[in-house]
Amino acid sequence: MLRSRAPSPATRAVLSALIDAAHAWSHGYELCRLTGLKSGTLYPLLIRLERQGYLHAEWQPPEPGRPPRHAYRLTAEGHRYTTQIQAAAQGADHRLTRPA
């Protein structure tokens, strides 16, 4: 039996930041800034999401004054997964705020 776990708040924050970016590439520094996560939390999470098939990752060439950077964006499966967990969270919020 496959066991599913609810995504952590850090995972939800990263996925939300990436879905807000639509199909644009996001860099690790930008994701740290948007989510408030430290790099020691963010990068292992990004690696795990990429291995699960939820993210595309690529090295982008250097720009003047900048080294090459690793960039991330959601795959189609990542979009579906993020939409599902956001809908589930909204449903939970609705159940919590509905009068008894």
PDB file of C-alpha atoms in Angstrom:
ATOM      1  CA  MET A   1       0.000   0.000   0.000  1.00  0.00           C
ATOM      2  CA  LEU A   2       1.391   3.360  -1.047  1.00  0.00           C
ATOM      3  CA  ARG A   3       1.476   5.791   1.828  1.00  0.00           C
ATOM      4  CA  SER A   4       1.033   9.450   1.067  1.00  0.00           C
ATOM      5  CA  ARG A   5       2.234  12.157   3.403  1.00  0.00           C
ATOM      6  CA  ALA A   6       1.019  15.698   3.495  1.00  0.00           C
ATOM      7  CA  PRO A   7       3.680  18.064   2.148  1.00  0.00           C
ATOM      8  CA  SER A   8       5.598  20.065   4.739  1.00  0.00           C
ATOM      9  CA  PRO A   9       5.015  23.808   5.101  1.00  0.00           C
ATOM     10  CA  ALA A  10       8.422  24.379   3.475  1.00  0.00           C
ATOM     11  CA  THR A  11       7.455  22.214   0.490  1.00  0.00           C
ATOM     12  CA  ARG A  12       4.142  24.028   0.143  1.00  0.00           C
ATOM     13  CA  ALA A  13       5.914  27.410   0.287  1.00  0.00           C
ATOM     14  CA  VAL A  14       8.383  26.459  -2.461  1.00  0.00           C
ATOM     15  CA  LEU A  15       5.689  24.977  -4.692  1.00  0.00           C
ATOM     16  CA  SER A  16       3.507  28.070  -4.217  1.00  0.00           C
ATOM     17  CA  ALA A  17       6.409  30.361  -5.136  1.00  0.00           C
ATOM     18  CA  LEU A  18       7.099  28.305  -8.246  1.00  0.00           C
ATOM     19  CA  ILE A  19       3.468  28.206  -9.366  1.00  0.00           C
ATOM     20  CA  ASP A  20       3.267  31.991  -8.884  1.00  0.00           C
ATOM     21  CA  ALA A  21       6.234  32.277 -11.266  1.00  0.00           C
ATOM     22  CA  ALA A  22       4.101  30.483 -13.897  1.00  0.00           C
ATOM     23  CA  HIS A  23       6.493  28.930 -16.417  1.00  0.00           C
ATOM     24  CA  ALA A  24       9.426  31.271 -15.719  1.00  0.00           C
ATOM     25  CA  TRP A  25      12.657  29.905 -14.259  1.00  0.00           C
ATOM     26  CA  SER A  26      13.349  30.732 -10.583  1.00  0.00           C
ATOM     27  CA  HIS A  27      16.767  30.761  -8.947  1.00  0.00           C
ATOM     28  CA  GLY A  28      17.602  29.429  -5.509  1.00  0.00           C
ATOM     29  CA  TYR A  29      18.418  32.854  -4.092  1.00  0.00           C
ATOM     30  CA  GLU A  30      15.062  34.182  -5.277  1.00  0.00           C
ATOM     31  CA  LEU A  31      13.244  31.175  -3.765  1.00  0.00           C
ATOM     32  CA  CYS A  32      15.078  31.700  -0.447  1.00  0.00           C
ATOM     33  CA  ARG A  33      13.945  35.331  -0.449  1.00  0.00           C
ATOM     34  CA  LEU A  34      10.319  34.543  -1.388  1.00  0.00           C
ATOM     35  CA  THR A  35       9.850  31.639   1.024  1.00  0.00           C
ATOM     36  CA  GLY A  36      12.052  32.733   3.918  1.00  0.00           C
ATOM     37  CA  LEU A  37      13.818  29.351   3.841  1.00  0.00           C
ATOM     38  CA  LYS A  38      17.528  28.947   4.477  1.00  0.00           C
ATOM     39  CA  SER A  39      19.614  27.393   1.716  1.00  0.00           C
ATOM     40  CA  GLY A  40      20.255  24.296   3.868  1.00  0.00           C
ATOM     41  CA  THR A  41      16.517  23.612   3.837  1.00  0.00           C
ATOM     42  CA  LEU A  42      15.735  24.840   0.328  1.00  0.00           C
ATOM     43  CA  TYR A  43      18.286  22.976  -1.783  1.00  0.00           C
ATOM     44  CA  PRO A  44      17.646  19.460  -0.395  1.00  0.00           C
ATOM     45  CA  LEU A  45      13.933  20.122  -0.879  1.00  0.00           C
ATOM     46  CA  LEU A  46      14.510  21.224  -4.505  1.00  0.00           C
ATOM     47  CA  ILE A  47      16.610  18.121  -5.179  1.00  0.00           C
ATOM     48  CA  ARG A  48      13.876  15.895  -3.721  1.00  0.00           C
ATOM     49  CA  LEU A  49      11.130  17.603  -5.752  1.00  0.00           C
ATOM     50  CA  GLU A  50      13.207  17.241  -8.921  1.00  0.00           C
ATOM     51  CA  ARG A  51      13.750  13.516  -8.252  1.00  0.00           C
ATOM     52  CA  GLN A  52       9.994  13.105  -7.707  1.00  0.00           C
ATOM     53  CA  GLY A  53       9.369  14.654 -11.137  1.00  0.00           C
ATOM     54  CA  TYR A  54       7.757  17.854  -9.904  1.00  0.00           C
ATOM     55  CA  LEU A  55      10.558  20.211 -11.040  1.00  0.00           C
ATOM     56  CA  HIS A  56      12.744  20.846 -14.050  1.00  0.00           C
ATOM     57  CA  ALA A  57      16.213  22.087 -13.116  1.00  0.00           C
ATOM     58  CA  GLU A  58      18.943  23.461 -15.349  1.00  0.00           C
ATOM     59  CA  TRP A  59      22.184  25.365 -15.146  1.00  0.00           C
ATOM     60  CA  GLN A  60      21.895  28.756 -16.807  1.00  0.00           C
ATOM     61  CA  PRO A  61      24.966  30.360 -18.371  1.00  0.00           C
ATOM     62  CA  PRO A  62      26.753  33.172 -16.570  1.00  0.00           C
ATOM     63  CA  GLU A  63      25.663  36.752 -17.088  1.00  0.00           C
ATOM     64  CA  PRO A  64      28.074  39.673 -16.807  1.00  0.00           C
ATOM     65  CA  GLY A  65      29.115  39.874 -13.168  1.00  0.00           C
ATOM     66  CA  ARG A  66      27.255  36.675 -12.202  1.00  0.00           C
ATOM     67  CA  PRO A  67      28.300  33.035 -12.092  1.00  0.00           C
ATOM     68  CA  PRO A  68      26.215  30.276 -13.734  1.00  0.00           C
ATOM     69  CA  ARG A  69      23.045  29.704 -11.728  1.00  0.00           C
ATOM     70  CA  HIS A  70      20.824  26.701 -11.144  1.00  0.00           C
ATOM     71  CA  ALA A  71      17.217  27.468 -12.064  1.00  0.00           C
ATOM     72  CA  TYR A  72      13.978  25.643 -11.371  1.00  0.00           C
ATOM     73  CA  ARG A  73      10.423  25.540 -12.651  1.00  0.00           C
ATOM     74  CA  LEU A  74       7.465  23.212 -12.216  1.00  0.00           C
ATOM     75  CA  THR A  75       6.805  20.308 -14.564  1.00  0.00           C
ATOM     76  CA  ALA A  76       3.246  19.597 -15.699  1.00  0.00           C
ATOM     77  CA  GLU A  77       3.059  17.007 -12.887  1.00  0.00           C
ATOM     78  CA  GLY A  78       4.370  19.638 -10.454  1.00  0.00           C
ATOM     79  CA  HIS A  79       1.615  22.035 -11.536  1.00  0.00           C
ATOM     80  CA  ARG A  80      -1.039  19.344 -10.969  1.00  0.00           C
ATOM     81  CA  TYR A  81       0.418  18.414  -7.579  1.00  0.00           C
ATOM     82  CA  THR A  82       0.657  22.049  -6.441  1.00  0.00           C
ATOM     83  CA  THR A  83      -2.895  22.784  -7.575  1.00  0.00           C
ATOM     84  CA  GLN A  84      -4.124  19.732  -5.643  1.00  0.00           C
ATOM     85  CA  ILE A  85      -2.399  20.681  -2.391  1.00  0.00           C
ATOM     86  CA  GLN A  86      -3.551  24.312  -2.688  1.00  0.00           C
ATOM     87  CA  ALA A  87      -7.149  23.143  -3.239  1.00  0.00           C
ATOM     88  CA  ALA A  88      -6.872  20.772  -0.276  1.00  0.00           C
ATOM     89  CA  ALA A  89      -5.523  23.603   1.899  1.00  0.00           C
ATOM     90  CA  GLN A  90      -8.370  25.904   0.843  1.00  0.00           C
ATOM     91  CA  GLY A  91     -10.877  23.147   1.657  1.00  0.00           C
ATOM     92  CA  ALA A  92      -9.311  22.697   5.089  1.00  0.00           C
ATOM     93  CA  ASP A  93      -9.453  26.460   5.698  1.00  0.00           C
ATOM     94  CA  HIS A  94     -13.107  26.471   4.656  1.00  0.00           C
ATOM     95  CA  ARG A  95     -13.898  23.609   7.055  1.00  0.00           C
ATOM     96  CA  LEU A  96     -12.093  25.401   9.872  1.00  0.00           C
ATOM     97  CA  THR A  97     -13.937  28.702   9.352  1.00  0.00           C
ATOM     98  CA  ARG A  98     -17.420  27.305   8.587  1.00  0.00           C
ATOM     99  CA  PRO A  99     -19.865  28.033  11.429  1.00  0.00           C
ATOM    100  CA  ALA A 100     -21.041  25.003  13.391  1.00  0.00           C
TER     101      ALA A 100
END
